[in-house]
PDB file of C-alpha atoms in Angstrom:
ATOM      1  CA  VAL W  21      20.219 -35.678 -17.019  1.00 90.00           C
ATOM      2  CA  ALA W  22      22.132 -35.775 -13.826  1.00 90.00           C
ATOM      3  CA  ALA W  23      20.954 -37.507 -10.615  1.00 89.00           C
ATOM      4  CA  ILE W  24      21.467 -35.131  -7.520  1.00 89.00           C
ATOM      5  CA  ASN W  25      20.604 -35.790  -3.805  1.00 85.00           C
ATOM      6  CA  GLY W  26      21.440 -33.004  -1.661  1.00 84.00           C
ATOM      7  CA  THR W  27      24.683 -31.644  -3.142  1.00 86.00           C
ATOM      8  CA  GLU W  28      25.959 -35.119  -3.923  1.00 87.00           C
ATOM      9  CA  LEU W  29      26.078 -36.199  -7.734  1.00 90.00           C
ATOM     10  CA  ALA W  30      24.035 -39.937  -7.590  1.00 91.00           C
ATOM     11  CA  GLY W  31      24.804 -40.438 -10.526  1.00 91.00           C
ATOM     12  CA  ILE W  32      23.480 -40.454 -15.039  1.00 93.00           C
ATOM     13  CA  VAL W  33      19.794 -40.795 -15.529  1.00 94.00           C
ATOM     14  CA  ILE W  34      19.917 -43.716 -17.769  1.00 93.00           C
ATOM     15  CA  ILE W  35      17.069 -46.104 -19.778  1.00 91.00           C
ATOM     16  CA  GLU W  36      17.021 -49.447 -20.986  1.00 89.00           C
ATOM     17  CA  ARG W  37      14.942 -49.543 -24.354  1.00 84.00           C
ATOM     18  CA  ARG W  38      12.728 -52.203 -25.249  1.00 76.00           C
ATOM     19  CA  GLN W  39      14.352 -53.452 -28.239  1.00 70.00           C
ATOM     20  CA  ALA W  40      17.767 -53.208 -28.890  1.00 64.00           C
ATOM     21  CA  PHE W  41      18.852 -51.934 -32.448  1.00 60.00           C
ATOM     22  CA  HIS W  42      20.306 -53.850 -34.668  1.00 53.00           C
ATOM     23  CA  GLY W  43      22.960 -56.289 -32.335  1.00 53.00           C
ATOM     24  CA  GLY W  44      24.015 -53.044 -30.215  1.00 62.00           C
ATOM     25  CA  GLY W  45      22.860 -52.661 -26.680  1.00 72.00           C
ATOM     26  CA  SER W  46      19.841 -51.493 -25.194  1.00 86.00           C
ATOM     27  CA  HIS W  47      20.855 -48.775 -22.487  1.00 91.00           C
ATOM     28  CA  GLY W  48      20.470 -45.175 -23.948  1.00 90.00           C
ATOM     29  CA  VAL W  49      20.042 -41.729 -22.216  1.00 93.00           C
ATOM     30  CA  PRO W  50      16.206 -40.557 -22.879  1.00 93.00           C
ATOM     31  CA  GLY W  51      15.433 -39.069 -26.108  1.00 90.00           C
ATOM     32  CA  GLY W  52      12.980 -39.389 -29.368  1.00 89.00           C
ATOM     33  CA  PHE W  53      11.729 -37.526 -31.497  1.00 91.00           C
ATOM     34  CA  VAL W  54       9.925 -33.942 -32.250  1.00 96.00           C
ATOM     35  CA  ASN W  55       6.682 -33.415 -32.690  1.00 97.00           C
ATOM     36  CA  VAL W  56       5.220 -31.195 -35.112  1.00 98.00           C
ATOM     37  CA  GLY W  57       4.299 -27.740 -33.550  1.00 97.00           C
ATOM     38  CA  GLU W  58       7.236 -28.629 -30.554  1.00 97.00           C
ATOM     39  CA  SER W  59      10.259 -27.237 -29.651  1.00 96.00           C
ATOM     40  CA  VAL W  60      13.446 -29.435 -29.694  1.00 96.00           C
ATOM     41  CA  GLU W  61      13.178 -28.186 -25.697  1.00 96.00           C
ATOM     42  CA  GLU W  62       9.566 -28.763 -25.723  1.00 96.00           C
ATOM     43  CA  ALA W  63      10.622 -32.698 -26.907  1.00 96.00           C
ATOM     44  CA  ALA W  64      13.791 -32.814 -24.579  1.00 95.00           C
ATOM     45  CA  VAL W  65      11.363 -32.440 -21.688  1.00 96.00           C
ATOM     46  CA  ARG W  66       8.554 -34.425 -23.097  1.00 96.00           C
ATOM     47  CA  GLU W  67      10.665 -37.206 -24.060  1.00 93.00           C
ATOM     48  CA  LEU W  68      12.374 -37.149 -20.338  1.00 93.00           C
ATOM     49  CA  ARG W  69       9.146 -37.278 -18.383  1.00 93.00           C
ATOM     50  CA  GLU W  70       7.541 -39.960 -21.269  1.00 93.00           C
ATOM     51  CA  GLU W  71      10.565 -42.126 -20.606  1.00 92.00           C
ATOM     52  CA  THR W  72      11.152 -41.768 -16.639  1.00 93.00           C
ATOM     53  CA  GLY W  73       8.739 -39.945 -14.675  1.00 92.00           C
ATOM     54  CA  LEU W  74      10.971 -36.877 -14.088  1.00 93.00           C
ATOM     55  CA  SER W  75       9.927 -33.185 -15.050  1.00 92.00           C
ATOM     56  CA  VAL W  76      12.096 -29.931 -15.854  1.00 93.00           C
ATOM     57  CA  ALA W  77      11.518 -27.153 -16.464  1.00 93.00           C
ATOM     58  CA  VAL W  78      12.669 -25.727 -20.712  1.00 94.00           C
ATOM     59  CA  ALA W  79      14.486 -23.356 -18.440  1.00 94.00           C
ATOM     60  CA  ASN W  80      16.463 -25.367 -16.930  1.00 93.00           C
ATOM     61  CA  VAL W  81      17.950 -27.382 -19.746  1.00 94.00           C
ATOM     62  CA  GLU W  82      21.236 -26.692 -21.537  1.00 93.00           C
ATOM     63  CA  GLN W  83      21.440 -26.981 -25.466  1.00 95.00           C
ATOM     64  CA  LEU W  84      24.727 -29.263 -25.643  1.00 95.00           C
ATOM     65  CA  ARG W  85      25.466 -30.044 -28.488  1.00 96.00           C
ATOM     66  CA  VAL W  86      23.853 -31.558 -32.062  1.00 97.00           C
ATOM     67  CA  PHE W  87      24.764 -35.503 -32.955  1.00 95.00           C
ATOM     68  CA  SER W  88      24.544 -35.774 -37.136  1.00 94.00           C
ATOM     69  CA  ASP W  89      26.314 -38.675 -38.304  1.00 93.00           C
ATOM     70  CA  PRO W  90      23.797 -39.783 -40.956  1.00 91.00           C
ATOM     71  CA  HIS W  91      24.968 -43.610 -39.786  1.00 87.00           C
ATOM     72  CA  ARG W  92      24.110 -42.523 -36.053  1.00 86.00           C
ATOM     73  CA  ASP W  93      20.714 -44.727 -36.041  1.00 81.00           C
ATOM     74  CA  PRO W  94      20.265 -47.723 -38.190  1.00 79.00           C
ATOM     75  CA  ARG W  95      16.684 -46.776 -38.592  1.00 81.00           C
ATOM     76  CA  ARG W  96      17.347 -43.581 -41.330  1.00 83.00           C
ATOM     77  CA  ALA W  97      19.292 -40.740 -41.046  1.00 85.00           C
ATOM     78  CA  ASN W  98      18.626 -37.969 -38.207  1.00 89.00           C
ATOM     79  CA  ALA W  99      19.550 -36.010 -36.249  1.00 92.00           C
ATOM     80  CA  ALA W 100      19.915 -35.522 -32.120  1.00 94.00           C
ATOM     81  CA  VAL W 101      20.450 -32.150 -29.715  1.00 96.00           C
ATOM     82  CA  VAL W 102      21.615 -33.458 -27.086  1.00 95.00           C
ATOM     83  CA  PHE W 103      20.718 -31.267 -23.928  1.00 95.00           C
ATOM     84  CA  GLY W 104      21.702 -31.300 -20.366  1.00 94.00           C
ATOM     85  CA  ALA W 105      19.750 -31.142 -16.705  1.00 94.00           C
ATOM     86  CA  LYS W 106      20.588 -31.187 -13.137  1.00 93.00           C
ATOM     87  CA  ILE W 107      17.482 -33.143 -11.117  1.00 92.00           C
ATOM     88  CA  GLN W 108      17.041 -33.222  -7.251  1.00 91.00           C
ATOM     89  CA  MET W 109      15.935 -36.432  -6.608  1.00 89.00           C
ATOM     90  CA  GLN W 110      15.151 -36.092  -3.072  1.00 82.00           C
ATOM     91  CA  ASN W 111      11.039 -37.461  -2.747  1.00 80.00           C
ATOM     92  CA  VAL W 112      11.644 -38.372  -6.526  1.00 84.00           C
ATOM     93  CA  ALA W 113      10.842 -41.765  -8.161  1.00 86.00           C
ATOM     94  CA  LEU W 114      11.988 -42.978 -11.428  1.00 92.00           C
ATOM     95  CA  ARG W 115       8.993 -44.803 -13.554  1.00 89.00           C
ATOM     96  CA  SER W 116       9.859 -46.439 -16.752  1.00 87.00           C
ATOM     97  CA  GLY W 117       7.106 -45.454 -19.907  1.00 84.00           C
ATOM     98  CA  ASP W 118       7.016 -45.587 -23.958  1.00 80.00           C
ATOM     99  CA  ASP W 119       9.807 -46.640 -25.540  1.00 78.00           C
ATOM    100  CA  ALA W 120      11.839 -47.320 -22.173  1.00 85.00           C
ATOM    101  CA  LYS W 121      10.947 -50.760 -20.535  1.00 86.00           C
ATOM    102  CA  ALA W 122      13.339 -49.610 -17.012  1.00 90.00           C
ATOM    103  CA  ALA W 123      14.913 -46.214 -16.042  1.00 92.00           C
ATOM    104  CA  THR W 124      17.618 -45.934 -12.952  1.00 93.00           C
ATOM    105  CA  VAL W 125      20.350 -43.780 -11.700  1.00 94.00           C
ATOM    106  CA  VAL W 126      23.767 -45.596 -12.874  1.00 94.00           C
ATOM    107  CA  PRO W 127      26.692 -44.115 -10.865  1.00 93.00           C
ATOM    108  CA  LEU W 128      29.048 -42.902 -12.683  1.00 92.00           C
ATOM    109  CA  SER W 129      31.630 -45.531 -11.809  1.00 91.00           C
ATOM    110  CA  LYS W 130      28.566 -48.239 -12.917  1.00 93.00           C
ATOM    111  CA  LEU W 131      28.546 -46.918 -16.891  1.00 93.00           C
ATOM    112  CA  SER W 132      31.843 -48.264 -18.539  1.00 92.00           C
ATOM    113  CA  SER W 133      29.903 -51.687 -17.579  1.00 92.00           C
ATOM    114  CA  LEU W 134      26.708 -50.281 -19.506  1.00 92.00           C
ATOM    115  CA  SER W 135      26.309 -51.299 -23.751  1.00 89.00           C
ATOM    116  CA  PHE W 136      24.430 -48.747 -25.380  1.00 89.00           C
ATOM    117  CA  ALA W 137      21.749 -48.962 -28.085  1.00 85.00           C
ATOM    118  CA  PHE W 138      23.345 -45.885 -30.277  1.00 84.00           C
ATOM    119  CA  ALA W 139      27.219 -45.664 -30.830  1.00 83.00           C
ATOM    120  CA  ASP W 140      27.207 -41.976 -29.963  1.00 92.00           C
ATOM    121  CA  HIS W 141      25.218 -42.305 -26.152  1.00 91.00           C
ATOM    122  CA  LYS W 142      28.335 -42.492 -24.819  1.00 92.00           C
ATOM    123  CA  GLN W 143      29.933 -39.935 -26.432  1.00 94.00           C
ATOM    124  CA  MET W 144      26.978 -37.632 -25.144  1.00 94.00           C
ATOM    125  CA  ILE W 145      27.525 -38.750 -22.079  1.00 94.00           C
ATOM    126  CA  MET W 146      30.802 -37.625 -22.034  1.00 93.00           C
ATOM    127  CA  LEU W 147      30.271 -34.472 -23.384  1.00 94.00           C
ATOM    128  CA  PHE W 148      28.023 -34.310 -20.229  1.00 93.00           C
ATOM    129  CA  CYS W 149      29.735 -34.705 -17.829  1.00 93.00           C
ATOM    130  CA  GLU W 150      32.775 -32.711 -19.086  1.00 93.00           C
ATOM    131  CA  ARG W 151      30.762 -29.949 -19.941  1.00 92.00           C
ATOM    132  CA  VAL W 152      28.000 -29.305 -16.728  1.00 91.00           C
ATOM    133  CA  LEU W 153      29.298 -32.351 -14.177  1.00 91.00           C
ATOM    134  CA  LYS W 154      33.001 -30.756 -14.832  1.00 90.00           C
ATOM    135  CA  THR W 155      33.863 -34.618 -14.260  1.00 90.00           C
ATOM    136  CA  ALA W 156      35.308 -38.035 -16.406  1.00 87.00           C
ATOM    137  CA  CYS W 157      32.079 -40.096 -16.794  1.00 86.00           C
ATOM    138  CA  PHE W 158      33.994 -43.300 -17.663  1.00 79.00           C
ATOM    139  CA  THR W 159      37.312 -44.559 -15.379  1.00 65.00           C
TER     140      THR W 159
END
């Protein structure tokens, strides 16, 4: 999710997980599992709200790609359906919840200093920046 202030890009919304996975870092993109009776779009919107306090309409999320390497998650094989959105951040406060210890807007120039919980989260952010923001995220 891109955080926009007026017409300026403030950064990317990143969460810090309560637990690092198998020696990986603790940062990542908001996400989680699909509940029974829920579409992947509805799950993406719900997870964003639960982990960051941000609300976005299902109609305003764009599916970017499916990441399906069977080893992407050390807990078990699963696929990540990646969505992107831009959110105006004026008068909006991030509020971490669920399995997110913290939620913050990270400027593009600071993304490379983060240690991600899952190896493909960096790839997801790069894809989002390229396709949605039309810029490079990691310099």
